[in-house]
Coordinates of C-alpha atoms and ligand atoms in Angstrom, one line a residue:
M1403 CA 130.7 70.0 86.4
A1404 CA 131.3 73.2 84.7
G1405 CA 128.3 73.2 82.5
G1406 CA 127.0 75.3 85.3
N1407 CA 123.5 74.5 86.5
S1408 CA 122.0 78.0 86.9
D1409 CA 118.8 76.6 88.4
I1410 CA 120.6 75.9 91.7
E1411 CA 120.8 78.8 94.1
F1412 CA 124.2 78.0 95.7
I1413 CA 124.4 81.2 97.8
K1414 CA 121.6 82.5 100.0
K1415 CA 122.0 85.5 102.2
G1416 CA 125.8 85.4 101.8
K1417 CA 126.0 81.7 103.0
R1418 CA 126.6 78.6 100.9
L1419 CA 124.4 75.5 101.1
D1420 CA 126.7 73.9 103.6
G1421 CA 126.7 77.1 105.8
R1422 CA 130.1 78.4 104.8
K1423 CA 131.0 81.9 103.7
P1424 CA 132.3 82.2 100.2
D1425 CA 135.9 82.5 101.4
E1426 CA 135.7 79.7 104.0
L1427 CA 137.5 76.4 103.9
R1428 CA 135.9 73.1 104.9
E1429 CA 137.3 71.8 108.1
V1430 CA 140.7 70.1 107.7
R1431 CA 142.4 67.6 110.0
I1432 CA 145.8 66.2 109.2
E1433 CA 147.7 63.5 111.0
A1434 CA 151.3 62.4 110.1
G1435 CA 152.7 58.9 110.7
V1436 CA 149.5 56.9 110.8
L1437 CA 150.7 53.7 108.9
N1438 CA 153.3 51.3 110.3
R1439 CA 154.5 49.7 107.1
A1440 CA 155.2 52.8 105.0
D1441 CA 158.4 54.8 105.5
G1442 CA 156.2 57.9 105.9
S1443 CA 152.4 58.4 105.9
C1444 CA 149.6 60.8 106.4
Y1445 CA 145.8 60.7 107.0
L1446 CA 143.8 63.7 106.0
E1447 CA 140.2 64.6 106.4
W1448 CA 138.9 67.6 104.5
G1449 CA 135.2 68.2 104.9
N1450 CA 133.9 64.7 103.9
N1451 CA 137.0 63.8 102.0
K1452 CA 139.2 61.1 103.5
V1453 CA 142.6 60.3 102.1
Y1454 CA 145.6 58.2 103.1
A1455 CA 149.1 58.8 101.7
G1456 CA 152.0 56.4 102.1
V1457 CA 155.6 56.9 101.0
F1458 CA 158.3 54.2 100.2
G1459 CA 161.9 55.1 99.3
P1460 CA 164.2 56.2 98.1
I1461 CA 164.4 52.7 96.4
E1462 CA 165.9 51.5 93.2
C1463 CA 163.8 52.6 90.3
H1464 CA 161.8 50.0 88.4
P1465 CA 161.3 49.6 85.5
R1466 CA 164.9 50.4 84.9
H1467 CA 164.3 52.4 81.7
K1468 CA 162.6 55.0 83.9
Q1469 CA 165.8 55.6 85.9
Q1470 CA 167.4 59.0 85.6
Q1471 CA 171.2 59.0 85.9
D1472 CA 171.4 62.3 87.8
R1473 CA 168.3 62.3 90.0
A1474 CA 165.4 60.3 91.6
I1475 CA 162.0 60.3 90.1
V1476 CA 158.8 60.7 92.2
Q1477 CA 156.3 58.0 91.3
A1478 CA 153.0 59.2 92.7
R1479 CA 149.9 57.1 92.3
Y1480 CA 146.4 58.4 93.0
T1481 CA 143.6 55.8 93.4
M1482 CA 140.0 55.9 94.6
A1483 CA 138.5 53.1 96.6
P1484 CA 135.4 51.5 95.1
F1485 CA 133.4 52.7 98.1
S1486 CA 134.7 56.3 98.0
V1487 CA 131.9 57.6 95.7
N1488 CA 128.1 57.2 95.5
D1489 CA 128.1 54.7 92.6
R1490 CA 130.6 52.0 93.3
K1491 CA 133.7 52.9 91.4
R1492 CA 135.4 50.2 89.3
P1493 CA 138.7 49.4 91.1
G1494 CA 142.0 50.2 89.4
Y1495 CA 143.4 52.9 87.2
D1496 CA 141.5 55.1 84.7
R1497 CA 142.3 58.2 82.7
R1498 CA 141.4 60.6 85.5
S1499 CA 143.6 58.8 88.1
S1500 CA 146.4 58.6 85.6
E1501 CA 146.2 62.3 85.0
I1502 CA 146.1 63.1 88.7
S1503 CA 149.0 60.8 89.4
Y1504 CA 151.0 62.5 86.7
I1505 CA 150.4 66.1 87.8
T1506 CA 151.1 65.1 91.4
S1507 CA 154.4 63.5 90.5
Q1508 CA 155.3 66.6 88.6
A1509 CA 154.4 68.9 91.5
L1510 CA 156.3 66.9 94.1
E1511 CA 159.5 66.7 92.0
R1512 CA 159.7 70.5 92.3
V1513 CA 160.2 70.2 96.1
V1514 CA 161.8 66.8 96.7
M1515 CA 165.7 67.1 96.5
V1516 CA 165.7 64.5 93.7
E1517 CA 169.3 65.3 92.8
L1518 CA 170.5 63.6 96.0
F1519 CA 169.3 60.2 94.9
P1520 CA 170.4 59.3 91.3
R1521 CA 168.6 56.4 89.7
A1522 CA 166.2 56.0 92.6
A1523 CA 162.4 56.2 92.9
I1524 CA 160.4 57.6 95.6
R1525 CA 157.0 56.0 95.7
V1526 CA 154.0 58.0 96.9
D1527 CA 150.6 56.2 97.1
M1528 CA 147.5 58.2 97.7
Q1529 CA 144.3 56.4 98.4
V1530 CA 141.0 58.3 98.5
V1531 CA 138.6 56.4 100.8
E1532 CA 135.8 59.0 100.7
A1533 CA 135.5 61.6 97.9
H1534 CA 133.4 64.8 98.1
A1535 CA 135.3 67.1 95.5
G1536 CA 138.8 68.5 95.9
T1537 CA 140.4 65.1 96.2
R1538 CA 143.4 65.9 94.0
C1539 CA 144.2 68.9 96.3
A1540 CA 143.6 66.7 99.4
A1541 CA 145.8 63.9 98.0
L1542 CA 148.7 66.2 97.1
T1543 CA 148.5 68.0 100.5
A1544 CA 148.6 64.6 102.3
A1545 CA 151.4 63.3 100.0
S1546 CA 153.6 66.3 101.0
V1547 CA 153.2 65.5 104.7
A1548 CA 153.8 61.8 104.1
L1549 CA 157.1 62.7 102.3
A1550 CA 158.2 64.9 105.1
D1551 CA 157.2 62.1 107.6
A1552 CA 159.4 59.7 105.6
G1553 CA 162.4 62.0 106.2
I1554 CA 162.8 62.7 102.4
P1555 CA 164.9 65.9 102.0
M1556 CA 162.6 68.6 100.6
R1557 CA 162.9 72.3 99.9
D1558 CA 159.4 72.9 101.3
I1559 CA 156.1 71.1 101.6
I1560 CA 153.3 71.7 99.1
P1561 CA 149.8 72.7 100.1
S1562 CA 147.0 72.5 97.5
C1563 CA 143.5 74.1 97.5
A1564 CA 140.9 74.9 94.9
A1565 CA 138.6 77.9 94.4
G1566 CA 135.8 78.1 91.9
K1567 CA 132.6 79.8 90.8
V1568 CA 129.0 79.0 91.7
S1569 CA 125.9 81.2 91.1
D1570 CA 128.3 83.8 89.6
T1571 CA 130.2 84.1 92.8
V1572 CA 133.9 83.2 93.3
V1573 CA 134.2 80.8 96.3
L1574 CA 136.9 78.9 98.1
D1575 CA 137.1 75.1 98.3
L1576 CA 134.1 73.7 96.3
N1577 CA 132.1 70.9 97.9
K1578 CA 130.7 68.0 95.8
E1579 CA 127.5 69.8 94.8
E1580 CA 129.3 73.0 94.0
D1581 CA 131.9 71.0 92.0
N1582 CA 129.4 68.9 90.1
Y1583 CA 126.9 71.7 89.3
G1584 CA 128.9 74.9 89.6
Q1585 CA 130.4 77.0 86.9
A1586 CA 134.2 76.7 87.4
D1587 CA 136.9 74.9 89.5
L1588 CA 140.5 76.1 89.8
P1589 CA 142.8 73.7 91.7
L1590 CA 146.1 75.3 92.7
A1591 CA 149.2 74.1 94.5
I1592 CA 152.2 76.2 95.5
V1593 CA 155.6 76.2 97.1
P1594 CA 154.9 78.6 100.0
S1595 CA 158.6 79.7 100.6
T1596 CA 159.0 80.9 97.0
G1597 CA 155.4 81.5 95.8
E1598 CA 156.1 79.1 92.9
V1599 CA 153.0 77.6 91.3
V1600 CA 153.4 73.8 90.8
L1601 CA 149.8 72.9 89.8
L1602 CA 147.1 75.0 88.2
Q1603 CA 144.1 73.6 86.4
L1604 CA 140.9 75.2 85.3
D1605 CA 137.6 73.4 84.6
G1606 CA 134.9 75.7 83.4
H1607 CA 135.0 79.4 82.5
L1608 CA 136.2 82.5 84.4
T1609 CA 136.6 86.0 83.3
P1610 CA 140.1 87.5 83.8
D1611 CA 138.9 89.3 86.9
E1612 CA 137.2 86.2 88.3
F1613 CA 140.4 84.2 87.6
E1614 CA 142.5 86.7 89.6
Q1615 CA 139.9 86.6 92.4
A1616 CA 139.8 82.8 92.4
F1617 CA 143.6 82.5 92.2
D1618 CA 144.1 84.8 95.2
L1619 CA 141.4 83.0 97.2
A1620 CA 143.0 79.5 96.4
Y1621 CA 146.4 80.9 97.2
K1622 CA 145.2 82.1 100.6
G1623 CA 143.6 78.7 101.1
C1624 CA 146.9 77.0 100.4
M1625 CA 148.6 79.2 103.0
D1626 CA 146.0 78.1 105.6
L1627 CA 146.6 74.5 104.6
Y1628 CA 150.3 75.0 105.0
D1629 CA 149.9 76.0 108.6
I1630 CA 147.8 72.8 109.2
Q1631 CA 150.4 70.6 107.5
R1632 CA 153.2 72.1 109.6
A1633 CA 151.2 71.7 112.8
A1634 CA 150.6 68.0 112.0
L1635 CA 154.4 67.5 111.6
A1636 CA 155.2 69.5 114.7
N1637 CA 152.6 67.4 116.5
R1638 CA 154.4 64.2 115.6
Y1639 CA 158.0 65.4 115.9
G1640 CA 157.8 68.2 118.4
G1641 CA 158.9 71.8 117.8
S1642 CA 156.7 74.6 116.7
A1643 CA 154.8 74.7 113.4
Ligands
UDP2415 N1 133.7 61.6 91.4 C1 132.9 60.5 91.3 N2 133.4 59.4 90.6 C2 134.5 59.4 89.8 C3 135.3 60.6 89.9 C4 134.9 61.7 90.7 O1 131.9 60.4 92.0 O2 134.9 58.5 89.1 C5 133.3 62.7 92.3 C6 134.2 62.7 93.5 O3 133.4 63.1 94.6 C7 135.2 63.8 93.2 C8 134.3 64.8 92.5 O4 133.5 64.0 91.6 O5 135.8 64.3 94.4 C9 135.1 65.8 91.6 O6 135.9 65.2 90.8 P1 137.1 65.9 90.0 O7 137.4 65.1 88.8 O8 136.7 67.4 89.8 O9 138.3 65.9 91.0 P2 138.5 66.4 92.5 O10 137.7 67.7 92.6 O11 138.1 65.3 93.4 O12 140.0 66.7 92.5

């Protein structure tokens, strides 16, 4: 992405190629507690993205040299199934999945009450089974719900959503074509109760004005996701979202 293919007309008569308005999210469906073997889990569909998240822990941290005497660590692991993308993806870890795992762990450690579990690890596995752009946001959004489903004490849950730029227009939640051939992509994750930003990346170029516009749009997207996350948990455990 982010070379920006100016030949593609991404927006015609105010609508995007998939029929959405510039500030519209793809459809999102979240279900908590979908896996029997994990302590907590979540299945999320976001447009054509499909992601599972499973949580184990708190458990003793291995390898031991990673243990922290005063807190737990969150060990998040993002992987893509070989059949999740058009060209079969080689199974296993690569640089991209290592990066996404790292930033996800960092973000989740801001909300999990890690100080309650010295020397422990909380394992969060995210498996993308179908990918159509925005999978890091989808995986982090699902991971938060899985952690809450596991009963891990948290200050809040984290929603994540991207905005970007195509055909010189700032849009919410890029789909695969927009991501691959668009001009910029700005994934964001926040802690809604405090407004804290726990993940912010930029691929491509935005002017300061466009950055502000994209940030505001992604922030609003996060707040919409937050409602859907809470509704999924309320649906499983009762109570209002
Ligand atoms: N993608 C792919 N093969 C890969 C990695 C990514 O086909 O090895 C596709 C996939 O659809 C992904 C999209 O490219 O969702 C955008 O990838 P990016 O690195 O921007 O991350 P994402 O937007 O999924 O967080």
